[in-house]
């Protein structure tokens, strides 16, 4: 059975399929990019039982969802089952849900002075995602909603820009009450094939020579339009198995037909080179300009020209992590060693990277935990949000199908490995 969602190619068509209204906003970053935000509209809730003035509006708890590399806001509403779409799941539970779009993807290809046709438009990397996109988007949302802070939920690169953004923008830690990282990508292990591993470690000049200085794999978008979806699914399954060793068995064939149509939007070659530098060095570092021309002084460079690392241990926002045991892009031990004590960790046995967007069972294995986290770290909406201390969440439960994972005593987390 073919889902009508398979033929929806834009956010508007997809959200209309689910019978929701939405708003489109544009954030002007400090370096003059215009980023598109999608917000699901919901009827305002009024406070009747907790106030003598029944007309007082309750300030809704705000959540910002941010996609991964080459993706868009579409991924948050691309599950064929409505309750598996995190954006809709949270909206139905009273949250004010916003979805970001990184510079360069099809919804954020505008700049006040630069054209996407020119190479200078594409001169951005994770540095800019962390320095501008993430904080400027959050400031816009808080100003628009009047909320004192929000919860940030990222997937893959959406987590990396938050790790970077929270570390180099200290004031953001007071504006993000909780950071939920799904399939965090700040410590990727690299590729499974030795030839690809060698390509990753090549000099940036070689990579730029092969890929250009503008859009990464622009031809994929073209081929995606002309290849039939079943064949495209087989190509993607083969590609991710070759690149990362993933099997993609936790997603149904029908789900792949829909979700794989939303895997590729545009990004810069420079951002890919930045990821290659991170993989090659084993450090979550800023882009290496060789020599570095970066203006930030949050950390110091060291001898032999090592570019500065993002100072992620300085993050004070509570962090919750969800990752799969089969995700070859996540090295949890390295990630944990570079972060402050975590508030919550959940490892799901057999899950891979993309499963946190599209796997069967998301609504049972991930979303209830997210709700508990949101309830714990968000103050009641009608009360001042000044919290004296952000304490780790203490959830002590293990499903009957689950087994506990032993972790260091100094990390106050609940880690659960869920069997299939």
Short mmCIF file of N, CA and C in Angstrom, two decimals, residues 40-42 59-64 87-98:
data_model
loop_
_atom_site.label_atom_id
_atom_site.label_comp_id
_atom_site.label_asym_id
_atom_site.label_seq_id
_atom_site.Cartn_x
_atom_site.Cartn_y
_atom_site.Cartn_z
N UNK A 40 4.19 24.69 14.22
CA UNK A 40 2.85 24.10 14.14
C UNK A 40 1.89 24.95 14.94
N UNK A 41 0.81 25.36 14.31
CA UNK A 41 -0.18 26.22 14.96
C UNK A 41 -1.10 25.38 15.84
N UNK A 42 -1.48 25.96 16.95
CA UNK A 42 -2.36 25.29 17.88
C UNK A 42 -3.24 26.33 18.54
N UNK A 59 1.45 30.39 29.22
CA UNK A 59 2.58 30.40 28.31
C UNK A 59 2.99 28.96 28.03
N UNK A 60 2.84 28.55 26.78
CA UNK A 60 3.15 27.16 26.44
C UNK A 60 4.65 26.89 26.53
N UNK A 61 4.97 25.66 26.84
CA UNK A 61 6.36 25.24 26.85
C UNK A 61 6.83 25.09 25.41
N UNK A 62 7.96 25.69 25.12
CA UNK A 62 8.45 25.76 23.75
C UNK A 62 9.52 24.70 23.50
N UNK A 63 9.41 24.04 22.35
CA UNK A 63 10.39 23.03 21.94
C UNK A 63 10.88 23.38 20.53
N UNK A 64 12.19 23.35 20.35
CA UNK A 64 12.80 23.54 19.04
C UNK A 64 13.41 22.23 18.57
N UNK A 87 7.19 15.95 16.10
CA UNK A 87 6.59 17.28 16.09
C UNK A 87 5.10 17.21 16.41
N UNK A 88 4.40 16.26 15.82
CA UNK A 88 2.97 16.12 16.06
C UNK A 88 2.70 15.52 17.44
N UNK A 89 3.53 14.60 17.85
CA UNK A 89 3.41 13.96 19.16
C UNK A 89 3.47 15.01 20.27
N UNK A 90 4.41 15.94 20.16
CA UNK A 90 4.56 16.97 21.19
C UNK A 90 3.47 18.03 21.08
N UNK A 91 3.07 18.36 19.86
CA UNK A 91 1.99 19.33 19.67
C UNK A 91 0.71 18.85 20.33
N UNK A 92 0.38 17.59 20.15
CA UNK A 92 -0.83 17.02 20.73
C UNK A 92 -0.79 17.01 22.25
N UNK A 93 0.38 17.14 22.81
CA UNK A 93 0.52 17.15 24.27
C UNK A 93 0.76 18.56 24.81
N UNK A 94 0.43 19.55 23.98
CA UNK A 94 0.39 20.93 24.45
C UNK A 94 1.65 21.74 24.31
N UNK A 95 2.63 21.24 23.59
CA UNK A 95 3.88 21.99 23.42
C UNK A 95 3.83 22.87 22.18
N UNK A 96 4.52 23.98 22.26
CA UNK A 96 4.65 24.91 21.14
C UNK A 96 5.88 24.48 20.34
N UNK A 97 5.65 23.80 19.22
CA UNK A 97 6.73 23.13 18.50
C UNK A 97 7.20 23.96 17.31
N UNK A 98 8.50 24.21 17.29
CA UNK A 98 9.16 24.90 16.19
C UNK A 98 10.19 23.96 15.57
#
